[in-house]
Short mmCIF file of C-alpha atoms and ligand atoms in Angstrom, two decimals:
data_model
loop_
_atom_site.label_atom_id
_atom_site.label_comp_id
_atom_site.label_asym_id
_atom_site.label_seq_id
_atom_site.Cartn_x
_atom_site.Cartn_y
_atom_site.Cartn_z
CA MET P 333 105.92 153.43 119.08
CA ARG P 334 103.32 151.33 120.84
CA GLY P 335 102.46 154.16 123.21
CA LEU P 336 100.92 156.08 120.24
CA PHE P 337 98.39 153.21 119.90
CA ARG P 338 97.66 152.72 123.49
CA HIS P 339 94.23 154.25 123.17
CA ASN P 340 93.24 151.51 120.75
CA ARG P 341 93.34 148.97 123.47
CA ASN P 342 91.07 147.99 126.35
CA ASN P 343 92.26 148.59 129.85
CA GLN P 344 92.17 144.94 130.30
CA ASP P 345 94.34 143.29 127.75
CA SER P 346 93.07 140.04 126.28
CA CYS P 347 94.23 137.71 123.54
CA ALA P 348 92.67 138.38 120.18
CA ILE P 349 92.46 134.62 119.51
CA CYS P 350 91.33 132.95 122.72
CA HIS P 351 90.02 136.10 124.50
CA MET P 352 91.61 135.06 127.77
CA ASN P 353 93.42 137.64 129.90
CA ILE P 354 96.97 138.73 129.32
CA SER P 355 98.98 140.41 132.03
CA GLU P 356 100.94 143.17 130.39
CA ASP P 357 104.39 144.19 131.52
CA GLN P 358 106.02 146.71 129.21
CA ASN P 359 109.37 146.50 131.04
CA GLY P 360 109.79 142.84 130.05
CA GLU P 361 109.08 143.48 126.36
CA ILE P 362 111.54 143.10 123.55
CA ASN P 363 110.26 143.93 120.07
CA GLY P 364 106.68 143.77 121.30
CA MET P 365 107.17 140.38 122.91
CA ASN P 366 107.27 139.43 126.58
CA GLN P 367 108.24 135.76 126.89
CA ALA P 368 107.94 135.65 130.71
CA ASN P 369 104.38 136.93 130.55
CA ASN P 370 103.67 134.81 127.47
CA TYR P 371 102.43 137.53 125.18
CA ILE P 372 103.20 139.42 121.98
CA HIS P 373 101.52 142.38 120.38
CA CYS P 374 101.40 143.89 116.93
CA PRO P 375 102.50 147.52 116.29
CA ASN P 376 98.88 148.52 116.79
CA GLY P 377 98.67 146.94 120.23
CA HIS P 378 96.67 143.78 119.57
CA PHE P 379 97.69 141.06 121.95
CA LEU P 380 98.11 137.33 121.53
CA HIS P 381 99.43 134.65 123.87
CA ILE P 382 102.69 133.32 122.46
CA GLU P 383 101.81 129.74 123.66
CA PRO P 384 99.64 128.39 122.13
CA CYS P 385 97.84 131.16 120.26
CA LEU P 386 100.68 132.78 118.26
CA LYS P 387 102.31 129.44 117.60
CA ASN P 388 99.18 128.12 116.05
CA TRP P 389 98.32 131.38 114.25
CA ILE P 390 101.73 131.70 112.65
CA LEU P 391 101.01 128.51 110.78
CA GLU P 392 98.43 130.55 108.92
CA SER P 393 99.90 134.06 108.69
CA ILE P 394 102.82 136.25 109.82
CA ASN P 395 100.46 139.23 110.27
CA CYS P 396 98.25 140.27 113.17
CA PRO P 397 94.95 138.42 113.04
CA VAL P 398 93.07 141.66 113.97
CA CYS P 399 94.59 144.41 111.84
CA ASN P 400 96.91 142.47 109.49
CA ALA P 401 99.99 144.55 110.50
CA PRO P 402 103.13 142.49 110.20
CA TYR P 403 104.85 141.39 113.38
CA ASN P 404 108.42 142.38 113.99
CA ARG P 405 110.71 140.47 111.66
CA ASP P 406 112.91 138.93 114.37
CA ILE P 407 109.84 137.45 116.02
CA VAL P 408 108.52 136.12 112.77
CA THR P 409 111.82 134.50 111.93
CA LYS P 410 112.03 132.98 115.40
CA PHE P 411 108.60 131.29 115.24
CA LYS P 412 108.38 130.66 111.54
CA VAL P 413 110.97 127.95 112.00
CA ILE P 414 108.87 126.27 114.65
CA ALA P 415 105.77 126.71 112.54
CA GLU P 416 107.38 125.15 109.50
CA LYS P 417 108.58 122.19 111.53
CA ILE P 418 105.12 121.64 112.96
CA ASN P 419 103.56 121.93 109.51
CA ASN P 420 106.01 119.49 108.01
CA ARG P 421 105.46 116.93 110.64
CA ARG P 422 101.68 117.36 110.37
CA GLU P 423 101.82 116.89 106.60
CA LYS P 424 103.99 113.82 106.93
CA GLN P 425 101.62 112.33 109.51
CA GLN P 426 98.64 113.15 107.36
CA LYS P 427 100.16 111.33 104.39
CA GLN P 428 100.98 108.31 106.51
CA GLU P 429 97.49 108.23 107.79
CA GLN P 430 96.09 108.32 104.29
CA VAL P 431 98.23 105.38 103.33
CA ILE P 432 97.05 103.42 106.37
CA GLN P 433 93.45 104.29 105.73
CA LYS P 434 93.71 103.13 102.12
CA ALA P 435 95.23 99.81 103.22
CA VAL P 436 92.48 99.39 105.82
CA GLU P 437 89.78 100.04 103.15
CA GLU P 438 91.31 97.49 100.83
CA TYR P 439 91.22 94.98 103.65
CA GLU P 440 87.63 95.84 104.37
CA GLN P 441 86.67 95.34 100.77
CA ILE P 442 87.79 91.73 101.09
CA GLU P 443 85.71 91.32 104.23
CA ASN P 444 82.75 92.97 102.57
CA LYS P 445 82.78 90.43 99.70
CA GLU P 446 82.61 87.42 101.96
CA ILE P 447 79.28 85.82 101.30
CA ILE P 448 77.89 83.86 104.20
CA PRO P 449 74.66 81.93 104.01
CA SER P 450 72.91 82.30 107.35
CA ASP P 451 70.13 84.75 108.05
CA ILE P 452 72.15 86.94 110.34
CA ASP P 453 75.05 87.00 108.04
CA GLU P 454 72.86 87.86 105.12
CA LYS P 455 71.65 90.88 107.21
CA LEU P 456 75.20 91.80 108.00
CA PHE P 457 76.19 91.56 104.40
CA ARG P 458 73.21 93.81 103.51
CA SER P 459 74.13 96.32 106.10
CA LYS P 460 77.72 96.48 104.93
CA LYS P 461 76.45 97.39 101.47
CA LEU P 462 74.15 100.03 102.85
CA ILE P 463 77.08 101.56 104.81
CA LEU P 464 79.14 101.60 101.65
CA ASP P 465 76.26 103.43 99.97
CA GLY P 466 76.18 105.96 102.78
CA ASN P 467 72.72 104.80 103.84
CA TYR P 468 73.51 104.76 107.56
CA ALA P 469 70.00 104.86 108.97
CA ALA P 470 68.92 101.81 107.05
CA ALA P 471 72.13 100.00 108.06
CA LEU P 472 71.58 100.84 111.74
CA ASN P 473 67.99 99.52 111.53
CA ILE P 474 69.24 96.13 110.33
CA LEU P 475 72.11 96.01 112.89
CA PHE P 476 69.90 96.90 115.79
CA ASP P 477 67.43 94.28 114.68
CA ILE P 478 70.20 91.63 114.78
CA LEU P 479 71.21 92.67 118.36
CA ASP P 480 67.66 93.03 119.58
CA ASN P 481 66.05 89.98 118.00
CA LYS P 482 68.62 87.52 116.84
CA ASP P 483 72.01 87.64 118.56
CA PRO P 484 72.61 90.23 121.25
CA ASN P 485 76.33 89.52 121.27
CA ASN P 486 77.03 89.71 117.62
CA HIS P 487 80.40 91.33 117.40
CA VAL P 488 80.28 92.21 113.72
CA ALA P 489 76.98 94.08 114.27
CA LYS P 490 78.40 95.91 117.25
CA TYR P 491 81.51 96.82 115.21
CA LEU P 492 79.46 98.09 112.32
CA ILE P 493 77.30 100.21 114.57
CA GLY P 494 80.49 101.87 115.84
CA LYS P 495 81.76 102.27 112.29
CA VAL P 496 78.45 103.92 111.24
CA HIS P 497 78.74 106.43 114.07
CA PHE P 498 82.34 107.07 113.03
CA LEU P 499 81.36 107.72 109.41
CA ASN P 500 78.52 109.88 110.57
CA GLN P 501 81.09 111.97 112.47
CA ARG P 502 79.50 111.06 115.83
CA TYR P 503 82.76 110.31 117.34
CA GLU P 504 81.79 110.08 121.01
CA LEU P 505 79.10 107.54 120.16
CA ALA P 506 81.68 105.68 117.97
CA VAL P 507 84.12 105.44 120.96
CA THR P 508 81.35 104.26 123.33
CA ASN P 509 80.34 101.51 120.92
CA PHE P 510 83.92 100.41 120.13
CA THR P 511 84.77 100.37 123.81
CA ARG P 512 81.82 98.03 124.55
CA LEU P 513 82.91 95.73 121.68
CA VAL P 514 86.58 95.43 122.63
CA LYS P 515 85.60 94.63 126.22
CA SER P 516 83.87 91.50 125.12
CA GLN P 517 85.87 90.74 121.98
CA LEU P 518 89.55 91.42 122.38
CA ASP P 519 90.73 90.72 118.91
CA TYR P 520 88.89 93.27 116.91
CA PRO P 521 91.72 95.32 115.43
CA LEU P 522 89.63 97.60 113.29
CA ALA P 523 87.50 98.54 116.27
CA TYR P 524 90.65 99.84 117.97
CA TYR P 525 91.74 101.45 114.72
CA TYR P 526 88.51 103.40 114.20
CA MET P 527 88.41 104.11 117.99
CA GLY P 528 91.84 105.80 117.48
CA LYS P 529 90.55 107.73 114.52
CA SER P 530 87.58 108.91 116.59
CA PHE P 531 89.85 109.99 119.45
CA GLU P 532 91.89 111.95 116.95
CA GLN P 533 88.76 113.80 115.79
CA LEU P 534 87.89 114.42 119.43
CA ASN P 535 91.31 115.99 119.88
CA LEU P 536 92.53 113.31 122.32
CA PRO P 537 95.90 112.41 120.81
CA ASP P 538 97.14 110.27 123.78
CA LYS P 539 94.05 108.09 123.68
CA ALA P 540 94.32 107.92 119.89
CA LYS P 541 97.87 106.65 120.25
CA TRP P 542 96.82 104.13 122.88
CA ALA P 543 94.03 102.80 120.62
CA PHE P 544 96.37 102.60 117.57
CA LYS P 545 98.84 100.60 119.58
CA HIS P 546 96.12 98.14 120.60
CA SER P 547 95.02 97.95 117.02
CA LEU P 548 98.54 97.15 115.95
CA SER P 549 98.99 94.33 118.47
CA ASN P 550 95.55 92.90 117.59
CA ILE P 551 96.45 92.88 113.91
CA ARG P 552 99.68 91.09 114.72
CA SER P 553 97.92 88.29 116.55
CA LEU P 554 95.25 88.07 113.86
CA ILE P 555 98.05 87.51 111.31
CA ASN P 556 99.42 84.72 113.46
CA LYS P 557 96.13 82.79 113.45
CA PRO P 558 96.39 79.65 111.29
CA GLU P 559 92.97 80.14 109.67
CA ILE P 560 93.73 83.60 108.23
CA ASP P 561 93.76 83.51 104.41
CA ASP P 562 96.70 84.71 102.38
CA VAL P 563 95.01 87.71 100.81
CA LYS P 564 93.86 89.13 104.11
CA GLU P 565 97.13 88.36 105.65
CA SER P 566 99.14 90.33 103.05
CA LYS P 567 96.83 93.28 103.43
CA LEU P 568 97.18 93.18 107.19
CA LYS P 569 100.92 93.01 106.95
CA ILE P 570 100.89 96.23 104.93
CA ILE P 571 98.73 97.91 107.63
CA VAL P 572 101.10 96.72 110.38
CA GLN P 573 104.13 98.05 108.57
CA LYS P 574 102.63 101.47 107.85
CA MET P 575 101.11 101.80 111.32
CA GLU P 576 104.39 101.00 113.13
CA THR P 577 106.08 103.92 111.30
CA PHE P 578 103.10 106.22 111.91
CA ILE P 579 102.76 105.46 115.64
CA SER P 580 106.48 106.11 116.15
CA THR P 581 105.91 109.73 114.99
CA LEU P 582 103.03 110.38 117.43
ZN1 ZN B 731 95.37 133.40 123.64
ZN1 ZN B 732 97.00 144.25 115.19
#
């Protein structure tokens, strides 16, 4: 069957998704699939790597990404199960993450409402408001002014700069800033939390997990501090509980 379509293909076979080479061996094929050589092709001779290209693609469609011809049913059945498992796990993790994010935001709302009288704290208060309004450039101006002219070691300002970069989807900058902060100030749980979220966006799941774990242990020690107030404590406890479950799935 496939011989009929051989002229459709290049001499050099390559994967329709990642465009990297595929080494074809027709003798090892069963139903258009050669597991030893890690490829599969549709009835019209369009090749894909099984790992990871087909396994990712089959989350979207059971047809060839080039010509839309359906793959052999046995193959689809075999990978659909994997695909559905992956999908279910992803959906579950996404839901857990949303719950954590909501709890974090509720905790942040309490922090944002704290009114503190000094000049620096007034500036911090103002920059938090600007961040909430999405006015990141103005917030950064104030925060850099604090670090440059008032208090070069101000942890909150450093944290908020990292947060702005995170919200602005500048994840590498966010990681750089949070890393600097946690070097000097070890108990900054939300810095580790947003560092983890940034690593996630940068497709670095191991580092994300590492950062989430740090965040978790920092939050635990924050809860144990005698000066923590009840409202914050209860919010933090919720975050801990949700995060423990989430990390265990990573
Ligand atoms: Zn590929
Ligand atoms: Zn095709």
